[in-house]
Amino acid sequence: TVGVFVAMLSLARGFKMTLVRSGSPQNAIVRRAGATSEVDGSVSLGQVKVIEDAPGIAREDANPLVSPEVVVIAAFPLKSSGTDANVQVRGVSPSVLEIRKNVRIVAGRMFDPGLQELVVGKNAVLSYVGLDLGNTVKLGGSNWKVVGIFDAGGSAFDSEVWCDSTVLNQTYRRPENIFQSVTVRLTSSAALDSFRRSLASDPRLTVQVDGERQYYDKQSR
């Protein structure tokens, strides 16, 4: 019994470390005020535009490093048993690799904006049937092509499937221009407080802001 408890404790610690590793100290997550996780959040495109103009946002070629995101759960068969398992499919901005610096494409390429293309975490490729590079899979009743494999540095993203957020919303017939969360790259970790204050004082917004690492730390509990 003691051995089982120790094994479960070790597994829980490993899970927590994997989740926390998903966060960057230079990133922040914006969600609807009161949302307990990104899954039950709601941020409109109009609000995203306001967030993009906030102080502290890093830029690449004058473009704000902001990724409006949506998440759906899809069933894919496990290679080990053939039974279906829930896989997190994350709709992201095409600039997400500039925001999440710990993620890199290791095979194939990044998805093209506006197309039904997937990039798959390295653990998802190993665990689930059909997600190999070059395959076509059914998702939301449509055919999607796997065009890339990514390495997320041992974080929880390694078990996810990523695609264009707008296309994912369209495929699942969700309201247009509504996202569940917004992940932003800040100029530095020190910019988080001023970024949070700016959004809290803007009457056009009703949102909450967490450092990305703090967000995943809370989720792991």
GROMACS .gro file of C-alpha atoms in nm:
model
  221
    1THR     CA    1   0.000   0.000   0.000
    2VAL     CA    2   0.283   0.236   0.085
    3GLY     CA    3   0.447   0.151  -0.246
    4VAL     CA    4   0.130   0.233  -0.439
    5PHE     CA    5   0.095   0.564  -0.253
    6VAL     CA    6   0.455   0.658  -0.330
    7ALA     CA    7   0.407   0.568  -0.697
    8MET     CA    8   0.090   0.780  -0.716
    9LEU     CA    9   0.264   1.071  -0.544
   10SER     CA   10   0.553   1.048  -0.789
   11LEU     CA   11   0.310   1.039  -1.082
   12ALA     CA   12   0.126   1.345  -0.949
   13ARG     CA   13   0.452   1.536  -0.909
   14GLY     CA   14   0.554   1.444  -1.261
   15PHE     CA   15   0.218   1.563  -1.397
   16LYS     CA   16   0.251   1.892  -1.209
   17MET     CA   17   0.604   1.948  -1.343
   18THR     CA   18   0.488   1.876  -1.698
   19LEU     CA   19   0.205   2.129  -1.672
   20VAL     CA   20   0.414   2.402  -1.510
   21ARG     CA   21   0.682   2.350  -1.775
   22SER     CA   22   0.419   2.451  -2.032
   23GLY     CA   23   0.436   2.811  -1.910
   24SER     CA   24   0.691   3.078  -1.995
   25PRO     CA   25   0.773   3.357  -1.747
   26GLN     CA   26   0.752   3.602  -2.039
   27ASN     CA   27   0.400   3.497  -2.143
   28ALA     CA   28   0.057   3.584  -2.004
   29ILE     CA   29  -0.286   3.429  -2.051
   30VAL     CA   30  -0.596   3.647  -2.078
   31ARG     CA   31  -0.936   3.491  -2.004
   32ARG     CA   32  -1.289   3.601  -1.930
   33ALA     CA   33  -1.320   3.727  -1.574
   34GLY     CA   34  -1.444   3.443  -1.354
   35ALA     CA   35  -1.337   3.163  -1.589
   36THR     CA   36  -1.171   2.881  -1.398
   37SER     CA   37  -0.979   2.758  -1.701
   38GLU     CA   38  -0.931   2.848  -2.066
   39VAL     CA   39  -1.193   2.589  -2.167
   40ASP     CA   40  -1.479   2.790  -2.014
   41GLY     CA   41  -1.345   3.127  -2.124
   42SER     CA   42  -1.477   3.365  -2.390
   43VAL     CA   43  -1.287   3.653  -2.550
   44SER     CA   44  -1.423   3.834  -2.857
   45LEU     CA   45  -1.217   3.946  -3.154
   46GLY     CA   46  -1.292   4.307  -3.058
   47GLN     CA   47  -1.139   4.244  -2.717
   48VAL     CA   48  -0.838   4.080  -2.880
   49LYS     CA   49  -0.778   4.402  -3.077
   50VAL     CA   50  -0.784   4.600  -2.752
   51ILE     CA   51  -0.541   4.356  -2.589
   52GLU     CA   52  -0.301   4.386  -2.885
   53ASP     CA   53  -0.262   4.760  -2.815
   54ALA     CA   54  -0.186   4.718  -2.444
   55PRO     CA   55   0.155   4.822  -2.308
   56GLY     CA   56   0.412   4.549  -2.260
   57ILE     CA   57   0.320   4.337  -2.564
   58ALA     CA   58   0.625   4.214  -2.755
   59ARG     CA   59   0.626   4.265  -3.132
   60GLU     CA   60   0.780   4.097  -3.432
   61ASP     CA   61   0.813   4.320  -3.740
   62ALA     CA   62   0.569   4.562  -3.573
   63ASN     CA   63   0.307   4.286  -3.531
   64PRO     CA   64   0.191   4.212  -3.174
   65LEU     CA   65   0.280   3.862  -3.052
   66VAL     CA   66  -0.071   3.757  -2.955
   67SER     CA   67  -0.238   3.419  -3.004
   68PRO     CA   68  -0.619   3.402  -2.968
   69GLU     CA   69  -0.689   3.036  -2.895
   70VAL     CA   70  -0.969   2.779  -2.883
   71VAL     CA   71  -0.964   2.425  -2.749
   72VAL     CA   72  -1.175   2.124  -2.847
   73ILE     CA   73  -1.153   1.764  -2.730
   74ALA     CA   74  -1.137   1.498  -3.001
   75ALA     CA   75  -1.127   1.120  -2.977
   76PHE     CA   76  -0.830   0.935  -3.127
   77PRO     CA   77  -0.755   0.563  -3.078
   78LEU     CA   78  -0.464   0.474  -2.850
   79LYS     CA   79  -0.191   0.274  -3.022
   80SER     CA   80  -0.150   0.065  -2.707
   81SER     CA   81  -0.510  -0.056  -2.683
   82GLY     CA   82  -0.711   0.067  -2.980
   83THR     CA   83  -0.963   0.232  -2.750
   84ASP     CA   84  -1.053   0.597  -2.798
   85ALA     CA   85  -0.888   0.858  -2.579
   86ASN     CA   86  -0.953   1.230  -2.547
   87VAL     CA   87  -0.695   1.450  -2.719
   88GLN     CA   88  -0.677   1.826  -2.677
   89VAL     CA   89  -0.687   2.006  -3.013
   90ARG     CA   90  -0.573   2.366  -2.977
   91GLY     CA   91  -0.653   2.634  -3.231
   92VAL     CA   92  -0.372   2.890  -3.228
   93SER     CA   93  -0.240   3.191  -3.416
   94PRO     CA   94   0.008   3.122  -3.699
   95SER     CA   95   0.259   3.329  -3.496
   96VAL     CA   96   0.237   3.095  -3.196
   97LEU     CA   97   0.595   2.971  -3.239
   98GLU     CA   98   0.716   3.327  -3.177
   99ILE     CA   99   0.511   3.336  -2.857
  100ARG     CA  100   0.585   2.990  -2.717
  101LYS     CA  101   0.959   2.981  -2.765
  102ASN     CA  102   0.990   2.632  -2.615
  103VAL     CA  103   0.803   2.482  -2.911
  104ARG     CA  104   0.981   2.399  -3.238
  105ILE     CA  105   0.890   2.207  -3.552
  106VAL     CA  106   1.110   1.894  -3.574
  107ALA     CA  107   0.957   1.733  -3.884
  108GLY     CA  108   0.756   1.872  -4.173
  109ARG     CA  109   0.643   2.235  -4.142
  110MET     CA  110   0.406   2.471  -3.960
  111PHE     CA  111   0.043   2.477  -4.076
  112ASP     CA  112  -0.060   2.739  -4.330
  113PRO     CA  113  -0.320   2.993  -4.210
  114GLY     CA  114  -0.672   2.930  -4.339
  115LEU     CA  115  -0.615   2.564  -4.427
  116GLN     CA  116  -0.727   2.244  -4.257
  117GLU     CA  117  -0.376   2.145  -4.153
  118LEU     CA  118  -0.246   2.005  -3.825
  119VAL     CA  119   0.084   2.005  -3.641
  120VAL     CA  120   0.111   1.734  -3.378
  121GLY     CA  121   0.306   1.711  -3.052
  122LYS     CA  122   0.577   1.445  -3.043
  123ASN     CA  123   0.402   1.249  -2.765
  124ALA     CA  124   0.069   1.255  -2.948
  125VAL     CA  125   0.234   1.098  -3.253
  126LEU     CA  126   0.367   0.814  -3.039
  127SER     CA  127   0.043   0.761  -2.843
  128TYR     CA  128  -0.243   0.788  -3.092
  129VAL     CA  129  -0.336   0.618  -3.419
  130GLY     CA  130  -0.341   0.823  -3.739
  131LEU     CA  131  -0.139   1.129  -3.641
  132ASP     CA  132   0.178   1.044  -3.833
  133LEU     CA  133   0.327   1.305  -4.065
  134GLY     CA  134   0.150   1.314  -4.401
  135ASN     CA  135  -0.165   1.137  -4.281
  136THR     CA  136  -0.517   1.272  -4.330
  137VAL     CA  137  -0.752   1.246  -4.032
  138LYS     CA  138  -1.118   1.325  -3.962
  139LEU     CA  139  -1.174   1.612  -3.722
  140GLY     CA  140  -1.511   1.778  -3.671
  141GLY     CA  141  -1.646   1.596  -3.975
  142SER     CA  142  -1.375   1.737  -4.206
  143ASN     CA  143  -1.049   1.602  -4.344
  144TRP     CA  144  -0.729   1.751  -4.200
  145LYS     CA  145  -0.373   1.682  -4.311
  146VAL     CA  146  -0.087   1.636  -4.064
  147VAL     CA  147   0.189   1.862  -4.202
  148GLY     CA  148   0.427   1.890  -3.906
  149ILE     CA  149   0.549   1.741  -3.579
  150PHE     CA  150   0.657   1.966  -3.292
  151ASP     CA  151   0.868   1.928  -2.978
  152ALA     CA  152   0.742   2.134  -2.683
  153GLY     CA  153   1.033   2.062  -2.452
  154GLY     CA  154   0.862   1.807  -2.231
  155SER     CA  155   0.560   2.027  -2.158
  156ALA     CA  156   0.192   1.933  -2.177
  157PHE     CA  157   0.178   2.075  -2.530
  158ASP     CA  158   0.370   1.766  -2.649
  159SER     CA  159   0.044   1.571  -2.616
  160GLU     CA  160  -0.167   1.823  -2.808
  161VAL     CA  161  -0.265   1.878  -3.172
  162TRP     CA  162  -0.247   2.236  -3.304
  163CYS     CA  163  -0.414   2.410  -3.597
  164ASP     CA  164  -0.545   2.749  -3.713
  165SER     CA  165  -0.793   2.877  -3.451
  166THR     CA  166  -1.025   3.042  -3.704
  167VAL     CA  167  -1.050   2.726  -3.913
  168LEU     CA  168  -1.111   2.514  -3.601
  169ASN     CA  169  -1.396   2.745  -3.495
  170GLN     CA  170  -1.550   2.721  -3.843
  171THR     CA  171  -1.519   2.342  -3.852
  172TYR     CA  172  -1.698   2.300  -3.520
  173ARG     CA  173  -1.956   2.567  -3.611
  174ARG     CA  174  -1.869   2.779  -3.312
  175PRO     CA  175  -1.952   3.151  -3.302
  176GLU     CA  176  -1.723   3.344  -3.533
  177ASN     CA  177  -1.457   3.564  -3.376
  178ILE     CA  178  -1.500   3.418  -3.027
  179PHE     CA  179  -1.198   3.261  -2.860
  180GLN     CA  180  -1.151   3.093  -2.522
  181SER     CA  181  -0.825   3.257  -2.422
  182VAL     CA  182  -0.549   3.481  -2.551
  183THR     CA  183  -0.181   3.405  -2.493
  184VAL     CA  184   0.056   3.699  -2.531
  185ARG     CA  185   0.432   3.741  -2.538
  186LEU     CA  186   0.549   4.026  -2.316
  187THR     CA  187   0.858   4.240  -2.361
  188SER     CA  188   0.985   4.087  -2.035
  189SER     CA  189   0.849   3.908  -1.730
  190ALA     CA  190   0.864   4.242  -1.547
  191ALA     CA  191   0.599   4.382  -1.784
  192LEU     CA  192   0.326   4.152  -1.646
  193ASP     CA  193   0.202   4.386  -1.372
  194SER     CA  194   0.165   4.692  -1.595
  195PHE     CA  195   0.000   4.477  -1.864
  196ARG     CA  196  -0.249   4.342  -1.608
  197ARG     CA  197  -0.326   4.690  -1.471
  198SER     CA  198  -0.382   4.827  -1.821
  199LEU     CA  199  -0.640   4.559  -1.904
  200ALA     CA  200  -0.809   4.586  -1.563
  201SER     CA  201  -0.861   4.961  -1.607
  202ASP     CA  202  -1.000   4.940  -1.961
  203PRO     CA  203  -1.382   4.963  -1.956
  204ARG     CA  204  -1.403   4.770  -2.284
  205LEU     CA  205  -1.267   4.457  -2.115
  206THR     CA  206  -1.387   4.221  -1.845
  207VAL     CA  207  -1.094   3.983  -1.826
  208GLN     CA  208  -0.843   3.830  -1.589
  209VAL     CA  209  -0.470   3.802  -1.655
  210ASP     CA  210  -0.230   3.536  -1.528
  211GLY     CA  211   0.134   3.477  -1.597
  212GLU     CA  212   0.140   3.165  -1.812
  213ARG     CA  213   0.354   2.972  -1.565
  214GLN     CA  214   0.129   3.073  -1.274
  215TYR     CA  215  -0.178   2.970  -1.472
  216TYR     CA  216  -0.048   2.617  -1.534
  217ASP     CA  217   0.072   2.592  -1.175
  218LYS     CA  218  -0.284   2.662  -1.056
  219GLN     CA  219  -0.429   2.417  -1.310
  220SER     CA  220  -0.196   2.141  -1.184
  221ARG     CA  221  -0.350   2.164  -0.835
   0.00000   0.00000   0.00000
